[in-house]
Amino acid sequence: MKKLLIASFALLFLLAGCGQKKETPAASTTASEPLQSNLPVLDNAEKNTVVTKTLIFPESGDGVKQTQTITYKGKQFLKLVIRQTRPLSEELKSFIADHGLEETQKALLEAEEKDEMLQEARKLAGFTLETKLLSETEIQTTTTYDLQVLDVKKASQTDYLKNLGLESLLQHDPSQYIADRVANGATEQ
């Protein structure tokens, strides 16, 4: 019986010595290192993904409807397209009644060509403005700012674009810009 007891203890010590050693990190080390919520690969993917979001703003009291399409990558704006649809003035409605939709569209384009401030802005690479009569009651203006091409500093010095705040726009995070617009009533499409 003594031999069996001694053999059991010897076997127990032998098996305990052969087991894997498990180390538990000290509590102070884990507390000082913050846990990452994303893998580095996911963080890089988010920074390098081009995102396009369209915001629809509530119709204003005078019938103006606006959508903004924002394209960005990480914290950099790439493109901003603003589309405004608004009711025609009584003067334009009268002109359409007298001359027709097609002639009115031509007259609008001629008027834009004579607008020196607009023509100065149109010379800038990365800026476009298009005005289109949608019907006998609505007109649409589409303004595009290609912020990869547009010299924002130079654009901010033109009479047509100086009060838009393009330089301050670029200082904001695009996702925060979108969140602010949504918080103020815009809806994301």
Coordinates of N, CA, C and O in Angstrom, one line a residue:
M1 N 0.8 -1.2 0.0 CA 0.0 0.0 0.0 C 0.9 1.3 0.0 O 0.5 2.2 -0.7
K2 N 2.0 1.2 0.8 CA 2.9 2.4 0.8 C 3.5 2.6 -0.6 O 3.6 3.7 -1.0
K3 N 3.8 1.5 -1.3 CA 4.4 1.6 -2.6 C 3.4 2.2 -3.6 O 3.8 3.0 -4.4
L4 N 2.1 1.9 -3.5 CA 1.1 2.4 -4.3 C 0.9 3.9 -4.1 O 0.7 4.7 -5.0
L5 N 0.9 4.3 -2.8 CA 0.8 5.7 -2.4 C 1.9 6.5 -2.9 O 1.8 7.6 -3.5
I6 N 3.2 6.0 -2.8 CA 4.4 6.7 -3.2 C 4.4 6.8 -4.7 O 4.7 7.9 -5.3
A7 N 4.0 5.8 -5.4 CA 3.9 5.8 -6.9 C 2.9 6.8 -7.4 O 3.1 7.5 -8.4
S8 N 1.7 6.9 -6.7 CA 0.7 7.9 -7.1 C 1.2 9.3 -6.9 O 0.9 10.1 -7.8
F9 N 1.9 9.6 -5.8 CA 2.4 10.9 -5.6 C 3.5 11.2 -6.7 O 3.5 12.3 -7.2
A10 N 4.3 10.3 -7.0 CA 5.4 10.5 -8.0 C 4.7 10.7 -9.4 O 5.2 11.6 -10.1
L11 N 3.7 10.0 -9.7 CA 3.0 10.2 -11.0 C 2.3 11.6 -11.0 O 2.3 12.3 -12.0
L12 N 1.7 12.0 -9.9 CA 1.0 13.3 -9.8 C 2.0 14.4 -10.0 O 1.8 15.4 -10.8
F13 N 3.2 14.3 -9.4 CA 4.2 15.4 -9.6 C 4.8 15.4 -11.0 O 5.0 16.4 -11.6
L14 N 4.9 14.2 -11.6 CA 5.4 14.1 -13.0 C 4.4 14.7 -13.9 O 4.8 15.5 -14.8
L15 N 3.1 14.4 -13.8 CA 2.1 15.0 -14.6 C 2.0 16.5 -14.5 O 1.8 17.3 -15.4
A16 N 2.1 17.0 -13.2 CA 2.0 18.4 -13.0 C 3.2 19.2 -13.6 O 3.1 20.3 -14.1
G17 N 4.3 18.5 -13.6 CA 5.5 19.1 -14.2 C 5.5 19.2 -15.7 O 6.1 20.0 -16.4
C18 N 4.7 18.3 -16.3 CA 4.6 18.2 -17.8 C 3.6 19.2 -18.4 O 3.5 19.4 -19.6
G19 N 2.7 19.7 -17.6 CA 1.7 20.6 -18.1 C 2.2 21.9 -18.6 O 3.3 22.3 -18.3
Q20 N 1.4 22.6 -19.5 CA 1.9 23.9 -20.0 C 1.7 25.0 -19.0 O 0.8 25.1 -18.2
K21 N 2.7 25.9 -19.0 CA 2.7 27.0 -18.1 C 1.8 28.1 -18.7 O 2.0 28.5 -19.9
K22 N 0.9 28.6 -18.0 CA 0.0 29.6 -18.5 C 0.3 30.9 -17.8 O 0.4 31.0 -16.6
E23 N 0.6 32.0 -18.6 CA 1.0 33.3 -18.0 C -0.2 34.2 -18.1 O -0.9 34.3 -19.2
T24 N -0.5 34.9 -17.1 CA -1.6 35.9 -17.1 C -0.9 37.2 -17.0 O 0.0 37.4 -16.2
P25 N -1.3 38.1 -17.9 CA -0.6 39.5 -17.9 C -1.0 40.2 -16.6 O -2.1 40.0 -16.1
A26 N -0.1 41.0 -16.1 CA -0.4 41.8 -14.9 C -1.5 42.8 -15.2 O -1.6 43.3 -16.3
A27 N -2.3 43.1 -14.2 CA -3.4 44.0 -14.4 C -2.9 45.4 -14.8 O -3.6 46.1 -15.5
S28 N -1.8 45.8 -14.3 CA -1.3 47.2 -14.6 C -0.9 47.4 -16.0 O -1.1 48.4 -16.6
T29 N -0.5 46.3 -16.7 CA -0.1 46.4 -18.1 C -1.4 46.6 -19.0 O -1.4 47.4 -19.9
T30 N -2.4 45.9 -18.7 CA -3.6 46.0 -19.6 C -4.3 47.3 -19.3 O -5.0 47.8 -20.2
A31 N -4.3 47.8 -18.1 CA -5.0 49.0 -17.8 C -4.3 50.2 -18.5 O -5.0 51.2 -18.9
S32 N -3.0 50.2 -18.7 CA -2.3 51.3 -19.3 C -2.4 51.3 -20.9 O -2.2 52.3 -21.5
E33 N -2.7 50.2 -21.5 CA -2.8 50.1 -22.9 C -4.3 50.1 -23.3 O -5.0 49.1 -23.0
P34 N -4.7 51.1 -24.1 CA -6.2 51.1 -24.5 C -6.4 50.0 -25.5 O -5.6 49.7 -26.3
L35 N -7.6 49.4 -25.5 CA -8.0 48.4 -26.4 C -8.4 49.1 -27.7 O -9.0 50.1 -27.8
Q36 N -8.0 48.5 -28.8 CA -8.4 49.0 -30.1 C -9.7 48.5 -30.5 O -10.0 47.3 -30.4
S37 N -10.6 49.4 -31.0 CA -11.9 49.0 -31.4 C -11.9 48.5 -32.9 O -12.8 47.7 -33.2
N38 N -10.9 48.8 -33.7 CA -10.8 48.3 -35.0 C -9.4 47.8 -35.3 O -8.5 48.2 -34.7
L39 N -9.4 46.9 -36.2 CA -8.1 46.4 -36.6 C -7.4 47.4 -37.5 O -8.1 48.2 -38.1
P40 N -6.1 47.5 -37.5 CA -5.4 48.5 -38.3 C -5.8 48.4 -39.8 O -5.9 49.4 -40.5
V41 N -6.1 47.2 -40.3 CA -6.5 47.1 -41.7 C -7.8 47.8 -41.9 O -8.0 48.5 -42.9
L42 N -8.8 47.7 -41.0 CA -10.1 48.3 -41.1 C -9.9 49.9 -41.0 O -10.6 50.6 -41.8
D43 N -9.0 50.3 -40.2 CA -8.8 51.8 -40.1 C -8.3 52.3 -41.4 O -8.7 53.4 -41.9
N44 N -7.3 51.6 -42.0 CA -6.7 52.0 -43.3 C -7.8 52.0 -44.4 O -7.9 52.8 -45.2
A45 N -8.6 51.0 -44.4 CA -9.7 50.8 -45.4 C -10.7 52.0 -45.3 O -11.1 52.6 -46.3
E46 N -11.0 52.4 -44.0 CA -11.9 53.6 -43.8 C -11.2 54.9 -44.4 O -11.9 55.7 -44.9
K47 N -9.9 55.0 -44.1 CA -9.3 56.2 -44.6 C -9.1 56.3 -46.1 O -9.1 57.4 -46.7
N48 N -9.1 55.1 -46.8 CA -8.9 55.1 -48.2 C -10.1 54.9 -49.0 O -10.1 54.8 -50.2
T49 N -11.3 54.8 -48.4 CA -12.5 54.5 -49.1 C -13.1 55.9 -49.5 O -13.2 56.8 -48.7
V50 N -13.5 56.0 -50.7 CA -14.2 57.1 -51.2 C -15.7 57.0 -50.9 O -16.3 56.0 -51.3
V51 N -16.2 57.9 -50.2 CA -17.6 57.9 -49.8 C -18.4 59.0 -50.5 O -17.9 60.2 -50.5
T52 N -19.6 58.7 -51.0 CA -20.5 59.7 -51.5 C -21.8 59.7 -50.8 O -22.4 58.6 -50.7
K53 N -22.2 60.8 -50.3 CA -23.5 60.9 -49.6 C -24.3 62.0 -50.1 O -23.8 63.1 -50.4
T54 N -25.6 61.8 -50.2 CA -26.5 62.8 -50.7 C -27.5 63.3 -49.6 O -28.1 62.4 -49.0
L55 N -27.5 64.6 -49.4 CA -28.4 65.1 -48.4 C -29.5 65.9 -49.1 O -29.3 66.6 -50.0
I56 N -30.7 65.7 -48.5 CA -31.9 66.4 -49.1 C -32.4 67.3 -47.9 O -32.6 66.9 -46.8
F57 N -32.5 68.6 -48.3 CA -32.8 69.6 -47.3 C -34.3 69.8 -47.4 O -34.9 69.7 -48.4
P58 N -34.9 70.2 -46.2 CA -36.4 70.5 -46.2 C -36.6 71.7 -47.2 O -35.8 72.6 -47.3
E59 N -37.8 71.7 -47.8 CA -38.2 72.8 -48.7 C -38.3 74.1 -47.9 O -38.9 74.1 -46.8
S60 N -37.8 75.2 -48.4 CA -37.9 76.4 -47.7 C -39.3 77.0 -47.9 O -40.0 76.6 -48.7
G61 N -39.5 78.1 -47.1 CA -40.8 78.8 -47.2 C -41.1 79.3 -48.5 O -42.3 79.4 -48.9
D62 N -40.1 79.7 -49.3 CA -40.4 80.2 -50.6 C -40.3 79.2 -51.8 O -40.2 79.5 -52.9
G63 N -40.3 77.9 -51.4 CA -40.4 76.8 -52.3 C -39.0 76.3 -52.9 O -39.0 75.5 -53.8
V64 N -37.9 76.7 -52.3 CA -36.6 76.3 -52.8 C -36.3 74.9 -52.2 O -36.4 74.7 -51.0
K65 N -35.9 74.0 -53.1 CA -35.5 72.6 -52.7 C -34.1 72.5 -53.0 O -33.6 72.9 -54.0
Q66 N -33.3 71.9 -52.0 CA -31.9 71.7 -52.2 C -31.4 70.3 -51.9 O -31.9 69.7 -50.9
T67 N -30.5 69.8 -52.7 CA -29.8 68.6 -52.4 C -28.3 68.9 -52.5 O -27.9 69.7 -53.3
Q68 N -27.5 68.2 -51.6 CA -26.1 68.3 -51.7 C -25.5 66.9 -51.8 O -25.9 66.1 -51.0
T69 N -24.6 66.7 -52.7 CA -23.9 65.4 -52.8 C -22.5 65.7 -52.5 O -21.8 66.5 -53.1
I70 N -22.1 65.0 -51.4 CA -20.7 65.2 -50.9 C -19.9 64.0 -51.1 O -20.3 62.9 -50.7
T71 N -18.8 64.1 -51.7 CA -17.9 63.0 -52.0 C -16.6 63.3 -51.2 O -16.0 64.4 -51.3
Y72 N -16.1 62.3 -50.4 CA -14.9 62.5 -49.6 C -14.2 61.2 -49.4 O -14.7 60.1 -49.6
K73 N -13.0 61.4 -48.9 CA -12.1 60.2 -48.6 C -11.4 60.6 -47.3 O -10.7 61.5 -47.2
G74 N -11.7 59.8 -46.3 CA -11.1 60.1 -44.9 C -11.6 61.4 -44.5 O -12.8 61.7 -44.3
K75 N -10.7 62.4 -44.2 CA -11.1 63.7 -43.7 C -10.9 64.8 -44.8 O -10.9 65.9 -44.5
Q76 N -10.9 64.3 -46.1 CA -10.7 65.2 -47.2 C -11.9 65.3 -48.1 O -12.4 64.2 -48.6
F77 N -12.4 66.5 -48.3 CA -13.5 66.7 -49.3 C -12.9 66.5 -50.7 O -11.9 67.0 -51.0
L78 N -13.7 65.8 -51.5 CA -13.2 65.6 -52.9 C -14.1 66.4 -53.8 O -13.6 67.1 -54.8
K79 N -15.4 66.4 -53.6 CA -16.4 67.1 -54.5 C -17.6 67.4 -53.7 O -18.1 66.7 -52.9
L80 N -18.2 68.6 -54.1 CA -19.5 69.0 -53.5 C -20.3 69.5 -54.7 O -19.9 70.3 -55.5
V81 N -21.5 68.9 -54.8 CA -22.5 69.3 -55.8 C -23.7 69.7 -55.1 O -24.3 69.0 -54.3
I82 N -24.1 71.0 -55.4 CA -25.3 71.6 -54.8 C -26.3 71.8 -55.9 O -26.0 72.5 -56.9
R83 N -27.5 71.2 -55.8 CA -28.6 71.3 -56.7 C -29.7 72.0 -56.1 O -30.3 71.5 -55.1
Q84 N -30.1 73.1 -56.6 CA -31.2 73.9 -56.1 C -32.3 74.0 -57.2 O -32.1 74.4 -58.3
T85 N -33.5 73.7 -56.7 CA -34.7 73.8 -57.6 C -35.6 74.8 -56.9 O -35.9 74.7 -55.7
R86 N -36.0 75.8 -57.7 CA -36.8 76.9 -57.1 C -37.9 77.3 -58.1 O -37.8 77.1 -59.3
P87 N -39.0 77.9 -57.6 CA -40.1 78.3 -58.5 C -39.6 79.5 -59.3 O -38.7 80.3 -58.9
L88 N -40.1 79.7 -60.5 CA -39.8 80.8 -61.3 C -40.4 82.1 -60.8 O -41.5 82.1 -60.2
S89 N -39.7 83.2 -61.1 CA -40.3 84.5 -60.8 C -41.4 84.8 -61.8 O -41.5 84.2 -62.8
E90 N -42.3 85.7 -61.4 CA -43.4 86.1 -62.3 C -42.9 86.6 -63.6 O -43.5 86.4 -64.7
E91 N -41.7 87.3 -63.5 CA -41.1 87.9 -64.7 C -40.7 86.8 -65.7 O -41.0 86.9 -66.9
L92 N -40.1 85.7 -65.2 CA -39.7 84.6 -66.0 C -40.9 83.8 -66.6 O -40.9 83.4 -67.7
K93 N -41.9 83.7 -65.8 CA -43.1 83.0 -66.2 C -43.8 83.7 -67.4 O -44.2 83.2 -68.4
S94 N -43.8 85.1 -67.3 CA -44.3 85.9 -68.3 C -43.5 85.8 -69.6 O -44.0 85.7 -70.7
F95 N -42.1 85.8 -69.4 CA -41.2 85.6 -70.6 C -41.5 84.3 -71.3 O -41.5 84.2 -72.5
I96 N -41.6 83.2 -70.5 CA -41.9 81.9 -71.1 C -43.2 81.9 -71.8 O -43.3 81.4 -72.9
A97 N -44.2 82.6 -71.3 CA -45.6 82.7 -71.9 C -45.4 83.4 -73.3 O -46.1 83.0 -74.2
D98 N -44.6 84.4 -73.3 CA -44.4 85.1 -74.6 C -43.5 84.5 -75.6 O -43.7 84.6 -76.8
H99 N -42.4 83.8 -75.1 CA -41.4 83.3 -76.0 C -41.2 81.8 -76.0 O -40.5 81.2 -76.9
G100 N -41.8 81.1 -75.1 CA -41.6 79.6 -75.0 C -40.4 79.2 -74.2 O -39.5 80.0 -73.8
L101 N -40.4 78.0 -73.8 CA -39.4 77.4 -72.9 C -38.0 77.4 -73.5 O -37.0 77.8 -72.8
E102 N -37.9 77.0 -74.7 CA -36.6 76.9 -75.4 C -36.0 78.3 -75.5 O -34.8 78.4 -75.3
E103 N -36.7 79.2 -75.9 CA -36.2 80.6 -76.1 C -35.8 81.2 -74.8 O -34.8 81.9 -74.7
T104 N -36.5 80.9 -73.7 CA -36.2 81.4 -72.4 C -34.9 80.8 -71.9 O -34.1 81.5 -71.3
Q105 N -34.7 79.5 -72.2 CA -33.5 78.9 -71.8 C -32.3 79.5 -72.5 O -31.2 79.8 -71.8
K106 N -32.4 79.8 -73.8 CA -31.3 80.5 -74.5 C -31.1 81.9 -73.9 O -29.9 82.3 -73.8
A107 N -32.1 82.6 -73.6 CA -32.0 83.9 -73.0 C -31.3 83.9 -71.6 O -30.4 84.7 -71.3
L108 N -31.6 82.9 -70.9 CA -30.9 82.7 -69.6 C -29.4 82.5 -69.8 O -28.6 83.0 -69.1
L109 N -29.1 81.6 -70.7 CA -27.6 81.3 -71.0 C -26.9 82.6 -71.5 O -25.8 82.8 -71.1
E110 N -27.6 83.4 -72.3 CA -27.0 84.6 -72.8 C -26.8 85.6 -71.6 O -25.8 86.3 -71.5
A111 N -27.7 85.7 -70.7 CA -27.6 86.5 -69.5 C -26.4 86.1 -68.7 O -25.7 86.9 -68.1
E112 N -26.3 84.8 -68.5 CA -25.1 84.3 -67.7 C -23.8 84.6 -68.4 O -22.8 84.9 -67.7
E113 N -23.8 84.6 -69.7 CA -22.5 84.9 -70.5 C -22.1 86.3 -70.3 O -21.0 86.7 -70.3
K114 N -23.1 87.2 -70.0 CA -22.9 88.6 -69.8 C -22.5 89.0 -68.4 O -22.0 90.1 -68.1
D115 N -22.7 88.0 -67.5 CA -22.4 88.2 -66.1 C -20.9 88.1 -65.9 O -20.4 86.9 -65.8
E116 N -20.2 89.2 -65.7 CA -18.7 89.2 -65.6 C -18.3 88.4 -64.3 O -17.3 87.7 -64.4
M117 N -18.9 88.5 -63.2 CA -18.5 87.8 -62.0 C -18.7 86.3 -62.2 O -17.8 85.6 -61.8
L118 N -19.7 85.9 -62.8 CA -19.9 84.5 -63.1 C -18.9 83.9 -64.1 O -18.3 82.9 -63.9
Q119 N -18.6 84.7 -65.1 CA -17.6 84.3 -66.1 C -16.2 84.2 -65.5 O -15.5 83.3 -65.8
E120 N -15.9 85.1 -64.5 CA -14.6 85.0 -63.8 C -14.5 83.7 -63.0 O -13.5 83.0 -63.1
A121 N -15.6 83.3 -62.4 CA -15.6 82.1 -61.6 C -15.6 80.9 -62.5 O -14.9 79.9 -62.2
R122 N -16.2 80.9 -63.6 CA -16.3 79.8 -64.6 C -14.9 79.5 -65.2 O -14.7 78.4 -65.7
K123 N -14.0 80.5 -65.1 CA -12.7 80.3 -65.7 C -11.8 79.4 -64.7 O -10.8 78.8 -65.2
L124 N -12.3 79.2 -63.5 CA -11.5 78.4 -62.5 C -11.8 76.9 -62.8 O -12.9 76.5 -63.0
A125 N -10.7 76.2 -62.9 CA -10.8 74.7 -63.1 C -11.4 74.2 -61.8 O -11.0 74.6 -60.7
G126 N -12.3 73.3 -61.9 CA -13.0 72.7 -60.8 C -14.3 73.3 -60.3 O -14.9 72.9 -59.4
F127 N -14.7 74.4 -61.0 CA -16.0 75.0 -60.7 C -16.9 75.0 -62.0 O -16.5 75.4 -63.0
T128 N -18.1 74.5 -61.8 CA -19.1 74.6 -62.9 C -20.4 75.0 -62.3 O -20.7 74.7 -61.1
L129 N -21.2 75.7 -63.1 CA -22.5 76.1 -62.8 C -23.4 75.9 -64.0 O -23.0 76.4 -65.1
E130 N -24.5 75.3 -63.8 CA -25.4 75.0 -64.9 C -26.8 75.4 -64.4 O -27.3 75.0 -63.4
T131 N -27.5 76.2 -65.3 CA -28.9 76.6 -65.0 C -29.8 76.0 -66.1 O -29.5 76.1 -67.3
K132 N -30.9 75.4 -65.6 CA -31.7 74.7 -66.5 C -33.2 74.9 -66.1 O -33.5 74.8 -65.0
L133 N -34.0 75.3 -67.1 CA -35.4 75.4 -66.9 C -36.0 74.0 -66.9 O -35.9 73.2 -67.9
L134 N -36.6 73.6 -65.8 CA -37.2 72.2 -65.7 C -38.6 72.2 -66.3 O -39.1 71.2 -66.9
S135 N -39.3 73.3 -66.1 CA -40.7 73.4 -66.6 C -41.1 74.9 -66.7 O -40.2 75.7 -66.5
E136 N -42.3 75.1 -66.9 CA -42.8 76.5 -67.0 C -42.9 77.1 -65.6 O -43.3 78.3 -65.5
T137 N -42.6 76.3 -64.5 CA -42.8 76.8 -63.2 C -41.5 76.7 -62.3 O -41.5 77.2 -61.3
E138 N -40.5 75.9 -62.8 CA -39.4 75.6 -62.0 C -38.1 75.8 -62.8 O -38.0 75.5 -64.0
I139 N -37.0 76.2 -62.0 CA -35.7 76.3 -62.6 C -34.7 75.6 -61.6 O -34.9 75.6 -60.4
Q140 N -33.7 75.0 -62.2 CA -32.7 74.3 -61.4 C -31.3 74.8 -61.7 O -30.9 75.0 -62.8
T141 N -30.6 75.0 -60.6 CA -29.2 75.4 -60.7 C -28.3 74.4 -60.1 O -28.6 74.0 -58.9
T142 N -27.3 73.9 -60.8 CA -26.4 72.8 -60.3 C -25.0 73.4 -60.3 O -24.5 73.9 -61.3
T143 N -24.5 73.5 -59.1 CA -23.1 74.1 -58.9 C -22.2 72.9 -58.4 O -22.5 72.2 -57.4
T144 N -21.1 72.8 -59.1 CA -20.2 71.7 -58.7 C -18.8 72.3 -58.4 O -18.3 73.1 -59.1
Y145 N -18.3 71.9 -57.2 CA -17.0 72.2 -56.7 C -16.2 71.0 -56.7 O -16.3 70.1 -55.8
D146 N -15.3 70.8 -57.7 CA -14.3 69.6 -57.7 C -13.1 70.1 -56.8 O -12.2 70.7 -57.3
L147 N -13.1 69.7 -55.6 CA -12.1 70.2 -54.6 C -10.8 69.6 -54.8 O -9.8 70.0 -54.1
Q148 N -10.6 68.6 -55.7 CA -9.3 68.1 -56.0 C -8.6 69.0 -57.0 O -7.4 68.9 -57.1
V149 N -9.4 69.7 -57.8 CA -8.9 70.5 -58.8 C -8.9 72.0 -58.5 O -8.0 72.8 -58.8
L150 N -10.0 72.4 -57.9 CA -10.3 73.8 -57.6 C -9.3 74.5 -56.7 O -9.0 73.9 -55.6
D151 N -8.7 75.6 -57.1 CA -7.8 76.4 -56.2 C -8.7 77.2 -55.3 O -9.2 78.3 -55.7
V152 N -9.0 76.7 -54.1 CA -9.9 77.3 -53.2 C -9.5 78.7 -52.8 O -10.4 79.6 -52.7
K153 N -8.3 78.9 -52.6 CA -7.8 80.3 -52.2 C -8.1 81.3 -53.3 O -8.6 82.4 -53.1
K154 N -7.8 80.9 -54.6 CA -8.1 81.8 -55.7 C -9.6 81.9 -55.9 O -10.1 83.0 -56.2
A155 N -10.4 80.8 -55.7 CA -11.8 80.9 -55.8 C -12.4 81.9 -54.8 O -13.4 82.6 -55.1
S156 N -11.9 81.8 -53.6 CA -12.4 82.7 -52.5 C -12.1 84.2 -52.7 O -12.7 85.0 -52.1
Q157 N -11.3 84.5 -53.7 CA -11.0 85.9 -54.0 C -11.8 86.4 -55.2 O -11.8 87.6 -55.4
T158 N -12.6 85.5 -55.9 CA -13.4 86.0 -56.9 C -14.7 86.6 -56.3 O -15.2 86.1 -55.3
D159 N -15.3 87.6 -57.0 CA -16.5 88.2 -56.5 C -17.7 87.2 -56.4 O -18.5 87.3 -55.4
Y160 N -17.8 86.3 -57.3 CA -18.9 85.4 -57.3 C -18.8 84.4 -56.2 O -19.9 84.0 -55.6
L161 N -17.6 83.9 -55.8 CA -17.5 82.9 -54.8 C -17.0 83.3 -53.4 O -16.9 82.5 -52.5
K162 N -16.6 84.6 -53.3 CA -15.9 85.0 -52.1 C -16.7 84.8 -50.8 O -16.1 84.6 -49.7
N163 N -18.0 84.9 -50.8 CA -18.8 84.8 -49.6 C -19.3 83.4 -49.3 O -20.2 83.2 -48.4
L164 N -18.9 82.4 -50.0 CA -19.4 81.0 -49.8 C -18.7 80.3 -48.6 O -19.2 79.4 -48.1
G165 N -17.5 80.7 -48.2 CA -16.8 80.1 -47.1 C -16.2 78.8 -47.5 O -16.2 77.8 -46.7
L166 N -15.7 78.7 -48.7 CA -15.0 77.4 -49.1 C -13.8 77.0 -48.3 O -13.6 75.9 -48.0
E167 N -13.0 78.0 -47.9 CA -11.8 77.7 -47.1 C -12.2 77.2 -45.8 O -11.6 76.2 -45.3
S168 N -13.3 77.7 -45.1 CA -13.7 77.2 -43.8 C -14.3 75.8 -44.0 O -14.2 75.0 -43.1
L169 N -15.0 75.6 -45.1 CA -15.6 74.2 -45.4 C -14.5 73.2 -45.3 O -14.6 72.1 -44.7
L170 N -13.3 73.4 -45.9 CA -12.3 72.5 -46.0 C -11.6 72.2 -44.7 O -10.9 71.2 -44.5
Q171 N -11.8 73.1 -43.7 CA -11.2 72.9 -42.4 C -12.0 71.9 -41.5 O -11.6 71.5 -40.5
H172 N -13.2 71.5 -42.0 CA -14.1 70.6 -41.3 C -13.9 69.2 -41.7 O -13.6 68.9 -42.9
D173 N -14.2 68.3 -40.9 CA -14.3 66.9 -41.2 C -15.5 66.6 -42.0 O -16.6 67.0 -41.6
P174 N -15.5 66.0 -43.2 CA -16.7 65.8 -44.0 C -17.8 65.0 -43.3 O -19.0 65.4 -43.4
S175 N -17.4 64.0 -42.5 CA -18.5 63.3 -41.8 C -19.2 64.2 -40.8 O -20.4 64.1 -40.5
Q176 N -18.4 65.1 -40.2 CA -19.0 66.0 -39.2 C -19.9 67.0 -39.9 O -21.0 67.4 -39.4
Y177 N -19.4 67.5 -41.1 CA -20.2 68.4 -41.9 C -21.6 67.8 -42.2 O -22.6 68.4 -42.1
I178 N -21.6 66.5 -42.6 CA -22.8 65.8 -42.9 C -23.7 65.6 -41.7 O -24.9 65.9 -41.7
A179 N -23.1 65.3 -40.6 CA -23.8 65.1 -39.3 C -24.5 66.4 -38.9 O -25.6 66.4 -38.4
D180 N -23.7 67.5 -39.0 CA -24.3 68.8 -38.7 C -25.5 69.1 -39.5 O -26.5 69.7 -39.0
R181 N -25.5 68.8 -40.8 CA -26.6 69.1 -41.7 C -27.8 68.2 -41.4 O -28.9 68.7 -41.4
V182 N -27.5 67.0 -41.1 CA -28.6 66.1 -40.7 C -29.2 66.5 -39.4 O -30.5 66.5 -39.2
A183 N -28.4 67.0 -38.4 CA -28.9 67.5 -37.2 C -29.8 68.7 -37.4 O -30.7 69.0 -36.6
N184 N -29.6 69.5 -38.5 CA -30.4 70.7 -38.7 C -31.5 70.4 -39.7 O -32.0 71.4 -40.3
G185 N -31.9 69.2 -39.9 CA -33.1 68.9 -40.7 C -32.9 68.2 -42.0 O -33.9 67.8 -42.6
A186 N -31.7 68.1 -42.5 CA -31.5 67.4 -43.8 C -31.6 65.9 -43.6 O -31.5 65.4 -42.5
T187 N -32.0 65.2 -44.6 CA -32.1 63.7 -44.6 C -31.1 63.1 -45.5 O -30.9 63.7 -46.6
E188 N -30.5 62.0 -45.1 CA -29.5 61.4 -45.9 C -30.3 60.4 -46.9 O -31.1 59.6 -46.4
Q189 N -29.9 60.4 -48.1 CA -30.6 59.6 -49.1 C -29.8 58.3 -49.3 O -28.6 58.2 -49.2

